[in-house]
XYZ file of C-alpha atoms in Angstrom:
571
model
C -0.141 -0.119 -0.001
C 1.648 3.330 -0.732
C 2.362 5.874 2.035
C -0.075 8.452 0.345
C -3.091 6.192 -0.128
C -5.896 7.080 1.987
C -9.139 5.322 3.577
C -12.622 5.632 3.851
C -14.043 8.378 5.856
C -17.323 6.785 7.475
C -16.336 2.721 7.690
C -20.441 2.607 8.505
C -21.614 4.696 5.421
C -19.243 2.943 3.226
C -20.327 -0.939 3.529
C -24.116 0.644 4.510
C -25.790 -2.585 1.949
C -23.285 -4.734 1.937
C -22.742 -8.095 4.203
C -19.178 -7.673 5.848
C -18.813 -11.394 5.960
C -19.817 -11.791 3.070
C -17.110 -9.331 1.490
C -14.718 -10.756 4.195
C -15.153 -14.286 2.760
C -14.325 -12.827 -1.158
C -12.196 -10.845 -0.675
C -9.759 -13.572 1.168
C -10.171 -15.750 -1.745
C -9.343 -14.095 -4.401
C -6.003 -14.756 -6.463
C -3.138 -11.664 -6.243
C -0.357 -13.121 -7.053
C -0.854 -11.788 -9.998
C -0.560 -8.232 -9.146
C 1.740 -5.414 -9.473
C 3.827 -4.138 -6.112
C 5.876 -1.602 -7.490
C 5.013 2.139 -7.378
C 4.819 3.759 -10.383
C 7.757 4.966 -12.025
C 8.825 8.328 -12.039
C 8.250 10.246 -15.222
C 12.040 10.651 -17.025
C 12.516 13.378 -19.432
C 15.067 11.776 -21.511
C 12.421 9.091 -21.379
C 10.089 11.221 -22.890
C 11.386 13.453 -25.681
C 13.944 9.870 -26.750
C 11.224 7.911 -26.635
C 13.514 5.106 -25.233
C 12.492 0.967 -25.683
C 11.039 0.114 -22.413
C 11.155 -3.932 -21.094
C 8.158 -4.140 -20.064
C 5.742 -6.565 -21.325
C 2.862 -4.413 -22.895
C 0.376 -7.640 -22.576
C 2.110 -7.627 -18.866
C -0.936 -7.393 -15.852
C -0.855 -3.618 -14.669
C -3.437 -4.131 -11.683
C -1.864 -2.575 -8.866
C -2.131 -4.264 -5.477
C -3.641 -1.887 -2.859
C -5.398 -1.987 0.145
C -7.973 -4.303 -1.252
C -6.483 -6.717 -1.042
C -6.457 -6.812 2.103
C -8.134 -9.585 3.503
C -8.641 -7.814 7.251
C -8.191 -4.485 5.851
C -9.576 -4.159 2.623
C -13.357 -4.535 3.619
C -12.928 -0.954 5.695
C -12.007 0.512 2.300
C -14.996 -0.253 -0.026
C -17.057 2.232 -1.494
C -20.474 3.417 -1.018
C -23.544 1.573 -1.877
C -24.776 4.756 -3.129
C -21.080 5.757 -5.135
C -22.165 5.729 -9.187
C -19.561 3.909 -9.879
C -20.414 0.895 -7.959
C -21.690 -1.800 -10.885
C -18.043 -1.635 -11.771
C -16.311 -2.259 -9.051
C -14.494 -5.443 -8.676
C -11.526 -6.121 -6.378
C -11.059 -9.301 -8.736
C -10.709 -7.241 -11.950
C -7.504 -7.471 -13.964
C -5.952 -5.849 -16.693
C -2.392 -5.641 -18.422
C -0.385 -2.147 -19.307
C -1.806 -1.783 -23.128
C -5.416 -1.678 -22.005
C -4.758 0.608 -19.433
C -2.689 2.688 -21.934
C -4.783 2.902 -24.385
C -7.716 3.870 -21.678
C -5.953 6.706 -20.767
C -4.883 8.265 -23.922
C -8.909 7.963 -24.757
C -9.152 9.979 -21.786
C -6.480 12.882 -22.505
C -8.502 12.969 -25.511
C -12.138 12.457 -24.525
C -11.885 14.897 -20.949
C -8.417 16.534 -20.806
C -8.562 17.948 -24.358
C -12.426 19.679 -23.581
C -11.501 21.070 -19.575
C -8.118 22.695 -20.805
C -10.305 24.204 -24.043
C -12.932 25.631 -20.871
C -9.869 26.819 -18.614
C -8.541 28.725 -21.799
C -11.968 30.094 -22.171
C -12.002 31.153 -18.868
C -8.552 32.862 -19.166
C -9.927 34.772 -22.306
C -11.761 36.563 -20.406
C -10.555 36.622 -16.592
C -7.513 38.847 -18.207
C -8.463 40.554 -21.518
C -7.590 43.306 -19.330
C -4.119 43.079 -20.402
C -4.731 43.345 -23.636
C -7.842 46.580 -23.645
C -5.137 48.694 -21.575
C -2.579 48.637 -24.485
C -5.592 50.564 -26.531
C -6.179 53.954 -23.950
C -9.113 51.589 -21.707
C -8.088 53.851 -19.054
C -7.701 56.926 -20.892
C -11.671 56.182 -22.312
C -12.643 55.254 -19.443
C -11.477 58.070 -17.342
C -9.751 55.915 -14.565
C -6.157 56.138 -13.012
C -4.165 52.738 -12.359
C -5.350 53.614 -8.749
C -9.233 52.807 -10.289
C -7.489 49.937 -11.896
C -6.253 47.942 -9.083
C -9.498 48.795 -7.355
C -10.817 46.911 -10.320
C -8.369 44.219 -9.669
C -8.880 43.697 -6.265
C -12.884 43.508 -6.114
C -12.180 41.178 -8.878
C -9.899 38.884 -6.616
C -12.331 40.049 -3.393
C -16.101 39.064 -5.304
C -13.576 35.699 -6.694
C -11.960 35.195 -3.299
C -15.787 35.190 -1.837
C -17.556 32.909 -4.639
C -14.942 29.275 -4.037
C -16.818 27.940 -1.297
C -20.428 28.667 -2.197
C -19.451 27.381 -6.141
C -17.691 24.498 -4.651
C -20.926 23.323 -2.337
C -23.680 23.637 -5.813
C -20.728 22.182 -7.521
C -20.811 19.109 -5.403
C -24.898 19.192 -4.717
C -25.350 19.684 -8.721
C -22.016 17.604 -9.989
C -19.693 19.930 -12.333
C -20.390 18.109 -15.209
C -23.291 20.369 -14.704
C -21.951 23.885 -12.590
C -19.109 24.035 -14.762
C -21.119 24.942 -17.985
C -23.268 27.261 -16.435
C -20.884 29.364 -14.474
C -19.030 29.776 -18.292
C -21.924 30.960 -20.207
C -22.980 33.646 -16.946
C -19.999 35.101 -17.107
C -19.759 34.900 -20.891
C -23.175 37.195 -21.118
C -21.094 40.142 -18.174
C -18.050 39.859 -20.398
C -19.745 40.513 -23.747
C -21.566 42.697 -21.846
C -19.150 44.984 -20.865
C -19.231 46.248 -24.295
C -20.766 49.451 -23.140
C -18.873 50.356 -20.084
C -19.301 54.375 -19.297
C -16.759 54.391 -16.920
C -15.331 53.739 -12.962
C -18.714 52.501 -11.629
C -19.945 50.078 -14.500
C -16.209 49.140 -14.616
C -15.446 48.066 -10.654
C -19.543 46.448 -11.381
C -18.693 44.301 -13.581
C -15.410 43.341 -12.082
C -17.374 42.273 -9.333
C -19.618 40.041 -11.469
C -17.097 38.329 -13.415
C -15.228 37.359 -9.877
C -18.672 36.340 -8.719
C -19.469 33.970 -11.781
C -15.998 32.646 -12.053
C -14.923 31.861 -8.600
C -15.118 28.291 -7.901
C -13.904 26.982 -11.298
C -10.717 26.186 -11.128
C -11.367 24.188 -8.079
C -14.460 22.071 -9.613
C -12.211 21.283 -12.825
C -9.651 19.752 -10.981
C -12.277 17.752 -8.994
C -13.949 16.797 -11.961
C -10.684 15.479 -12.922
C -9.968 13.583 -9.938
C -12.497 10.692 -11.589
C -10.595 9.875 -14.289
C -6.924 10.186 -13.021
C -4.664 8.934 -10.986
C -3.051 10.752 -7.924
C 0.707 10.312 -10.366
C -1.397 11.279 -13.433
C -2.822 14.238 -11.852
C 0.362 16.522 -11.503
C 1.378 16.206 -15.874
C -2.153 17.020 -16.759
C -2.805 20.263 -14.062
C 0.247 21.398 -15.931
C -0.818 20.620 -19.545
C -3.730 22.562 -17.983
C -2.433 25.281 -16.825
C 0.020 25.650 -20.179
C -3.697 25.933 -21.631
C -3.782 29.229 -20.289
C -0.302 30.528 -22.164
C -1.599 29.193 -25.463
C -4.537 31.023 -24.737
C -3.028 34.040 -23.906
C -0.808 33.561 -27.089
C -4.357 33.380 -28.783
C -5.482 36.217 -27.290
C -2.922 38.107 -28.548
C -3.494 37.540 -32.278
C -7.027 38.155 -31.297
C -6.645 41.113 -29.928
C -3.528 42.576 -32.950
C -6.387 42.101 -35.130
C -10.194 42.937 -33.134
C -7.992 46.097 -31.751
C -8.130 47.725 -35.347
C -11.459 48.074 -35.318
C -11.119 51.146 -33.511
C -13.660 53.385 -34.790
C -15.807 51.130 -36.352
C -19.180 51.938 -35.816
C -17.683 55.037 -33.252
C -16.725 52.170 -31.283
C -13.323 52.133 -28.867
C -11.134 48.989 -30.483
C -11.181 47.417 -26.579
C -15.373 47.300 -26.611
C -15.462 45.021 -29.946
C -12.566 42.805 -27.995
C -14.934 42.563 -25.106
C -17.790 41.228 -27.369
C -16.190 38.958 -29.757
C -14.181 37.005 -26.486
C -17.335 37.448 -24.748
C -18.610 35.005 -27.173
C -16.415 33.327 -28.040
C -16.224 32.153 -24.859
C -20.802 31.524 -24.566
C -20.046 29.513 -27.566
C -17.759 26.882 -25.240
C -19.632 27.267 -22.463
C -22.651 26.343 -24.070
C -20.758 22.847 -26.064
C -19.424 22.116 -22.379
C -22.894 21.108 -21.203
C -22.627 18.640 -24.167
C -18.966 17.040 -23.528
C -18.616 16.511 -19.669
C -20.059 13.874 -18.627
C -20.615 12.892 -15.047
C -17.980 10.320 -14.440
C -16.735 7.367 -16.740
C -19.526 5.039 -16.479
C -21.946 7.724 -17.280
C -20.804 8.834 -20.769
C -24.000 7.280 -22.807
C -26.556 10.137 -23.180
C -28.849 10.581 -25.536
C -26.880 12.812 -28.101
C -24.087 10.199 -26.945
C -26.160 6.556 -27.718
C -22.754 5.158 -27.723
C -20.916 6.766 -25.308
C -17.295 6.705 -25.051
C -15.950 4.190 -23.463
C -16.542 0.139 -23.859
C -17.979 -1.955 -20.520
C -14.271 -2.910 -20.215
C -12.624 0.223 -20.080
C -15.349 1.167 -17.776
C -14.234 -1.669 -15.358
C -10.357 -0.476 -16.009
C -11.217 3.727 -15.354
C -13.232 2.746 -11.880
C -11.023 0.311 -10.595
C -7.364 1.660 -11.094
C -8.579 4.606 -9.581
C -10.020 3.550 -6.561
C -7.205 0.879 -6.463
C -4.795 4.547 -6.095
C -7.273 6.312 -4.016
C -10.021 4.616 -2.397
C -11.477 7.754 -0.818
C -12.278 8.431 -4.372
C -16.029 6.113 -3.472
C -16.820 7.910 0.012
C -19.501 9.790 -2.207
C -21.760 10.349 -4.842
C -20.683 13.133 -7.464
C -23.894 14.469 -6.658
C -23.846 14.332 -3.571
C -23.803 17.438 -0.901
C -21.460 18.492 1.650
C -23.198 18.932 5.097
C -22.243 21.604 7.389
C -20.329 19.077 9.872
C -18.407 17.900 6.803
C -17.196 21.787 5.516
C -16.296 22.930 9.162
C -14.086 19.919 9.808
C -12.112 20.285 6.429
C -12.061 24.592 7.262
C -10.111 23.598 10.643
C -7.591 20.901 9.423
C -4.622 22.618 9.935
C -2.203 20.194 8.391
C -3.204 21.965 4.654
C -2.463 25.686 6.816
C 0.854 25.397 5.509
C 0.067 25.149 2.045
C -3.314 27.604 2.420
C -0.160 30.007 3.859
C 1.955 29.043 0.260
C -0.518 29.391 -1.980
C -0.853 33.263 -0.271
C 2.623 33.840 -0.531
C 4.558 32.039 -4.029
C 2.629 33.925 -6.554
C 3.103 37.718 -5.096
C 6.567 38.107 -6.425
C 5.774 38.479 -9.902
C 2.286 39.213 -10.164
C 2.541 42.484 -10.287
C 4.479 42.655 -12.857
C 3.144 40.143 -15.221
C -0.350 42.598 -14.580
C 1.781 45.939 -15.443
C 3.335 43.795 -18.818
C 1.621 45.521 -21.242
C 1.213 49.146 -19.394
C 4.916 48.461 -19.256
C 5.313 48.010 -22.764
C 3.445 51.116 -23.671
C 5.418 53.634 -21.379
C 8.836 51.393 -22.847
C 7.235 52.932 -26.246
C 6.157 50.183 -28.116
C 2.910 50.851 -29.933
C -0.308 48.968 -29.244
C -0.083 46.237 -31.576
C 3.582 45.510 -31.022
C 2.790 45.305 -27.079
C 0.604 42.432 -27.835
C 2.748 40.745 -30.056
C 5.402 41.082 -27.886
C 3.730 39.058 -24.201
C 3.658 36.331 -26.890
C 7.186 35.164 -25.929
C 6.949 35.790 -22.135
C 4.041 33.746 -22.468
C 6.008 31.054 -24.814
C 8.657 30.499 -22.783
C 6.132 30.075 -19.602
C 4.755 26.893 -21.254
C 8.468 25.550 -21.387
C 9.519 26.203 -17.853
C 6.168 24.686 -16.823
C 6.115 21.622 -17.936
C 9.700 20.698 -17.602
C 9.564 21.634 -13.496
C 6.230 19.350 -13.251
C 8.236 16.810 -14.858
C 10.976 17.681 -12.600
C 8.482 17.336 -9.354
C 7.539 13.876 -10.339
C 10.649 12.813 -11.606
C 11.915 12.930 -8.094
C 9.072 12.649 -6.423
C 9.304 16.275 -4.528
C 7.160 18.752 -4.116
C 8.588 21.590 -1.255
C 12.042 22.049 -3.105
C 11.297 22.010 -6.244
C 8.013 24.663 -5.908
C 10.778 27.297 -4.353
C 12.000 26.988 -8.418
C 9.412 30.044 -9.366
C 10.648 32.409 -6.425
C 14.323 31.515 -7.113
C 14.304 31.936 -10.285
C 12.566 35.219 -10.019
C 14.470 37.115 -7.468
C 17.756 38.021 -9.663
C 15.380 39.308 -12.145
C 13.199 41.475 -9.452
C 17.205 42.522 -8.098
C 18.742 43.260 -11.553
C 14.744 45.607 -12.415
C 15.087 47.270 -9.364
C 19.393 48.281 -9.346
C 19.337 48.859 -13.679
C 15.173 50.666 -14.316
C 15.706 53.318 -16.463
C 19.236 52.893 -16.882
C 18.832 50.657 -20.951
C 17.142 50.881 -23.461
C 13.800 49.410 -24.245
C 14.838 46.401 -25.869
C 17.188 45.610 -22.812
C 13.300 46.427 -20.332
C 11.808 44.049 -22.547
C 14.401 41.214 -22.213
C 14.461 42.008 -18.659
C 11.124 41.645 -17.672
C 9.834 39.632 -20.730
C 12.887 36.672 -18.787
C 10.996 37.047 -15.048
C 7.883 36.429 -17.042
C 9.289 33.128 -18.372
C 9.287 31.732 -14.797
C 8.444 27.982 -14.328
C 4.481 28.365 -12.932
C 4.595 25.984 -9.653
C 0.893 26.071 -9.196
C -0.025 23.233 -11.108
C 2.286 21.188 -8.409
C 0.724 23.262 -5.653
C -2.415 22.341 -6.627
C -1.802 18.512 -7.305
C 0.027 18.797 -3.936
C -3.080 20.156 -2.352
C -5.492 17.509 -3.557
C -3.086 14.276 -2.456
C -2.501 15.809 1.582
C -6.638 16.388 1.367
C -7.477 12.451 1.992
C -11.442 12.482 1.097
C -13.848 13.544 -1.613
C -15.427 15.709 0.934
C -12.180 17.526 1.996
C -10.655 17.655 -1.041
C -13.588 19.994 -1.906
C -13.262 22.310 0.111
C -9.713 22.080 0.687
C -8.968 22.932 -3.063
C -11.295 26.041 -2.236
C -9.657 27.361 0.058
C -5.783 26.881 -0.976
C -7.427 28.894 -4.351
C -9.053 31.468 -1.868
C -5.540 32.239 -0.346
C -4.417 32.425 -4.193
C -6.616 35.048 -4.991
C -5.942 37.015 -1.687
C -2.160 36.703 -2.960
C -3.432 38.463 -5.894
C -5.041 41.157 -3.999
C -2.181 41.655 -1.874
C -0.104 42.064 -4.591
C -2.466 44.454 -7.244
C -1.227 46.995 -4.382
C 2.027 46.886 -4.921
C 2.668 49.228 -7.965
C 0.841 52.175 -6.776
C 0.659 55.591 -9.107
C 3.267 57.398 -6.891
C 5.740 54.852 -7.957
C 5.707 54.693 -11.431
C 6.876 54.320 -13.459
C 9.794 53.047 -11.784
C 8.275 51.381 -8.963
C 11.621 51.362 -6.755
C 9.255 50.686 -3.813
C 7.350 48.012 -4.866
C 10.416 45.719 -6.617
C 11.728 46.337 -2.828
C 8.374 44.838 -1.571
C 8.622 42.222 -4.377
C 12.214 41.220 -3.169
C 11.730 41.098 0.088
C 8.748 38.435 -0.538
C 10.902 36.193 -2.254
C 13.591 36.373 -0.223
C 11.182 34.824 2.887
C 9.689 32.871 0.675
C 12.728 30.762 -0.095
C 15.128 31.222 3.147
C 11.546 31.004 5.404
C 8.487 29.403 3.946
C 9.568 26.360 1.788
C 11.618 25.055 4.102
C 9.167 24.963 7.092
C 6.758 23.401 5.617
C 8.934 20.401 4.351
C 9.638 20.169 7.945
C 6.789 20.322 9.258
C 4.621 17.472 6.825
C 8.559 15.407 8.076
C 7.686 15.596 11.228
C 4.072 14.638 11.007
C 4.836 11.698 9.154
C 7.279 10.695 11.791
C 4.425 11.170 14.264
C 1.639 8.766 12.535
C 4.369 6.130 11.460
C 5.385 5.644 15.191
C 1.427 5.084 16.533
C 1.424 3.108 13.550
C 3.727 0.938 12.788
C 3.325 0.234 16.876
C -0.158 -1.099 16.766
C -0.621 -5.197 15.704
C -2.987 -6.162 12.640
C -5.535 -6.555 15.080
C -5.468 -3.286 16.593
C -5.102 -2.173 13.255
C -8.421 -3.321 11.701
C -9.858 -2.527 14.652
C -9.137 0.580 14.492
C -10.657 1.147 10.811
C -13.573 -0.361 12.630
C -14.648 2.096 15.140
C -12.334 5.189 14.305
C -14.229 8.636 13.860
C -11.610 10.041 12.541
C -11.510 11.313 8.057
C -9.478 11.901 5.564
C -5.983 12.896 5.955
C -6.433 13.205 9.957
C -6.669 9.311 9.868
C -2.775 7.279 11.529
C -2.431 5.500 8.502
C -2.643 8.747 5.860
C 0.446 9.816 5.211
C 1.601 13.894 3.762
C 2.723 14.066 0.575
C 5.631 16.251 0.768
């Protein structure tokens, strides 16, 4: 059993419709000699790029040994009777590497691809202020930089406040229903920004967009966890955020064309950009109603009569995910959270170090990212040059993010690898502080682009938080809480660069350098030490128990998720 394997959250509920003796007899009679005992091999860049031949027999058994194969403890991890995939759960199921790889490829194309497209739509509407800023957006609405900062803060605050309510709705309705509803609603607000008249309507639009977009990212991550194992999810989340950079590149080309419409019907180019991008998102949101099945066993419907997977593929999809993480069977995908479970997740102090990391890690690079287009305009680049010059850092960011996520999985480390973003940013921030105003615009552009090519570690930390949550119910809330702290980080960062500090922002850059040093020297080492210490505490108690004592603990404990003695934190 993997040290990160988690357990059932409610022993009595999980077996409400199963006879315990029958389960025990069945478990003890299953042949397990053909199971794979080794942990999944870490990803290697050399294998990825050079396609080195593996000695693995693709027709050999790929089914990994799990807690279900323990004749004494397995019955305590059984899925709930109303779990939506219970009819495909079978501890005797076996499959080959060829079958599993074929299935994962299909899931990537069917599930992951559309999730990335949906996420791109979020970023298209969330980040378009960067493009409209290059088209005299602030002067047209008679606003200042401080008004712009206030709008960003309002957006982040409402986004933050909507996180938990959105997750509660998503858990009750199902992410396959709530996600497309969210997309269509915020798309309508985006396109109606065509009619902005000034500061008040700008702030109102930012508040509505934040409220409607809040919770979208944790919703999508929860949805993807239904299809992927804990070792597969981080790389998929990296691809997930790479789609954000792809979207930024496409948005730059869209802006380059649409902003040329300034003067059409007597309207500014930025108004047309809001309208066009809002319509694009509305179309994607409508199609999402038809592209997100509730679970691997619920892909058949009136508009998809054959479904995506065969019965054999459904069995593999369900059992490989449950063997990897039995807690994914502890809730139905339409089951809402109780206030008690919500409050328990909020008070989970073992996740607080990750929340604080989410608050601090992104501050050093956030202001330069937000002000990139304004900085380029201040350096003398035209509106259209500015939109094209944002592309190089987006492309480089895609590469560094993918590489850093690969590195994290290859060395099986999160804490030290995640600190790489701040380590990358530090020399660039120091150079910007000491050399600003002393060289030409192209060197300034190169320096800022180098900073913004940082390896974005958010995908690593999101998957890390999900893994350390320990149960579907807590994972839902913890993902929202983590993202709330990330949004709070953006609120703080939006106030670092102030109008009275422009255009060099020397005071602001001093703050950014100080925070970067704190993150590198204090924050990440503390998180590492804390989780190592917590695991040693748990292991000391758990390893001292006999098999009978462990079984009694699993039958009687009221500990859930990562509160249980046999849970180990990733770090």
